[in-house]
Amino acid sequence: MDSSSINQNNNHAATASKPNGFPDPELGSEATKLRSPVAMASPANSQPKVVTGTAGYILEDVPHLTDYIPDLPTYPNPLQDNPAYSVVKQYFVHVDDSVPRRLVVVHKDGARGVHFRRAGPRQKVYFEADEVQAAIVTCGGLCPGLNTVIRELVCSLHHMYGVKKVLGINGGYRGFYARNTITLTPKNVNNIHKRGGTILGTSRGGHDTKKIVDSIQDRGINQVYIIGGDGTQRGASAIFEEVRRRGLKVSVVGIPKTIDNDIPVIDKSFGFDTAVEEAQRAINAAHVEAESVENGIGVVKLMGRYSGFIAMYATLASRDVDCCLIPESPFYFEGPGGLYEYIERRLKENGHMVIVIAEGAGQELLSESVQSMSKQDASGNKLLQDVGLWISQKIKDHFAETKTLPITLKYIDPTYMIRAIPSNASDNVYCTLLAQSAIHGAMAGYTGYTSGLVNGRQTYIPFYRITERQNHVVITDRMWARLLSSTNQPSFWGVKGVDEEKKGEEPSNQLPDGHCSNDTLANKEISRIHPPAC
C-alpha cells in the first residue's frame, strides 16, 4: 500500500463533524472551544476536558498544545512514507476512536460510560523531526522494564519519526538541574533491555517544578517523557501545568511505572508480570525448605506497600502457598479463625506450610507491638517496619510458648532481587507498546497525559485520573475469592466485617471482578470534574 492509499483510508479524520462530538486538535483551538462542553482553560488554570455524548457517553480527554497555543502549524506524519508501515491497513487512528473504561454492561440499555482517547499515530503531527529535542527521565524505585522503555523511546523516535536529538536525564527529577545529561542514540541503547535497573539512574524526591521547567526551557527541550509511579506522575502533572502557564510548546508525557501495580485505571503496569514470575522462585525455595523438615514453615515477603497484587497473583500462580496476607485484608493472630489456629491445623494436616505476606500487610498490628515511627521517604511514602521478620518471630515465639508443635521456620525476602532483574518477554512487548504510544501522542500534539493499557487497548489518560487514588485489591471480588479457595485459608473477617466492606463498596453497583455498572458511571461521573475511579 503506498502513501496515497493510506491518506485515502484516513482522510475522514480531518472532517469537522464528528458523531461523538470529539474536540479535533487538527481543526484548531477555536473548533475545540465550540464543540467541547467544558470551556478551554486559560494557561494559568488548566481544567479537565470532559466531552459528553448520547446514551451516557463520556470522554475524559487529554490536553493538547492547541488548547493554549493557537494556530500551530501541522505536518504530514512521516509514517505514511515509512516502508515498515506501508502494509498496515488504516494505520492512522481515527479522531473519534476511544476506549471504554468498562467493558461489562449490567443492562443492555445502560449508559455507555467513561471513555479515554485511543492511543496511536495521527495523520498530522505538530513537530518536525529536526525540531524535536526529547528528554527521558526515570524516577522512584527500580522496576523490571525501565531500560526496555528507555530503549524503545529512543529507537522509536529515531526510526519512526526521524528524531535524532534525545537526552537522558541523570538521576531522576533533580537531574534536570543538578546533574549532566546523557545523549541517547539507537546504538548506545541497543542492548540495555537485557540489563536490570535504569541506565539513567533514579532517585526519590528532588522535584522542584520551577527549576525543572527552567532547565527544560533553557535546553530547548520540547518533549519530556517521564517514567515513574503515582508520585512521579503527580510531579509530571505539576511540570505540565507550569509549561502550560508559560505557554511553551512542550509535550509532557508520563509512562506509568509501579512494580506493585497500584496505579488506577490501567490494566496493569509494566514489570508486574516479571515480578510475579520471579516471585515464584522465592516461593518454590520456601516450599522446598518447609517440606524438607517436620512442621516446616516457609515465610516469603513480597512487594506491596499499599496493594497486595504481587502477593495475590504469585500465590495463585504457585499453588504451593497455604496463606496469603495483604494490606487490604486485615488479619489477627489469637482466637478462633486466627492465624495461629490455622497454622497449627495446617501443620497437623500437611506437615508443612508456606506463608506469603505483602510488605504492607499487618502494619497496624506491628505498630501496636513495635514503637512506630511516622517517618517518610523522599517520595512521601511511609517507611514501613519489616513485617516479614516480625511475623516470623511472632510465629516462633507462639509455638515456643505453647509447646504444641516444634516448628522450623525459614524466612525469605527476595524484594531487591525481583526489582533488579530485566523484564521478561511479556513485559518487553508491553514496554514497547507503552513507549510507542507515548511518542505517537506527543508528536500529535497531545500533552499532560499518561500512556496506559485500558481493556487491552493503548490509551491516553489525563494525569488527574492516574494520581487521584491508588489501585487496591478488592477483597469482595472474585479474584480474592479464587485465592481463598486455592489456599483454604480463613478470610480473617467476621460476618460483620464483610458486610461493612460490601456496604462501603456499594455492591448494588458492583459487577463481578470489581467493575462498576455503567449506570453508576453515568449518574456519578458526569457531575464531577474529578470522578472517582470505581
Coordinates of C-alpha atoms in Angstrom, one line a residue, residues 143 229-230 256-273 275-276 303-313 328 427 430 453 469-473:
C143 CA 11.3 -2.0 38.4
G229 CA 4.8 5.8 39.7
D230 CA 2.0 7.8 41.1
P256 CA 3.3 4.6 34.5
K257 CA 5.8 2.5 36.4
T258 CA 5.0 0.7 39.6
I259 CA 6.0 -2.8 40.4
D260 CA 3.1 -3.0 42.9
N261 CA 0.5 -2.5 40.2
D262 CA -1.1 0.1 42.4
I263 CA -1.8 2.8 39.6
P264 CA -5.5 3.1 38.9
V265 CA -7.4 2.9 35.6
I266 CA -4.8 1.0 33.7
D267 CA -5.0 -2.8 33.3
K268 CA -1.5 -3.3 34.7
S269 CA 1.9 -1.6 35.0
F270 CA 5.0 -2.8 33.2
G271 CA 7.3 -5.0 35.3
F272 CA 4.3 -6.6 37.2
D273 CA 4.3 -9.8 35.2
A275 CA 7.7 -9.6 39.4
V276 CA 5.1 -12.3 39.7
M303 CA 6.5 -6.1 47.5
G304 CA 3.1 -4.4 48.1
R305 CA 3.2 -1.3 50.3
Y306 CA -0.5 -0.5 49.9
S307 CA -1.7 -3.1 47.4
G308 CA -1.3 -6.8 47.5
F309 CA -1.4 -7.6 43.8
I310 CA 2.0 -9.3 43.6
A311 CA 1.4 -11.4 46.6
M312 CA -2.1 -12.4 45.4
Y313 CA -1.1 -13.3 41.8
E328 CA -6.3 -4.8 52.1
D427 CA 6.8 -7.1 29.8
Y430 CA 4.2 -4.2 26.8
L453 CA -3.4 0.0 28.7
R469 CA -6.2 7.4 44.1
Q470 CA -4.3 4.1 44.4
N471 CA -5.4 0.8 42.9
H472 CA -6.2 -1.9 45.6
V473 CA -7.2 -5.5 45.7

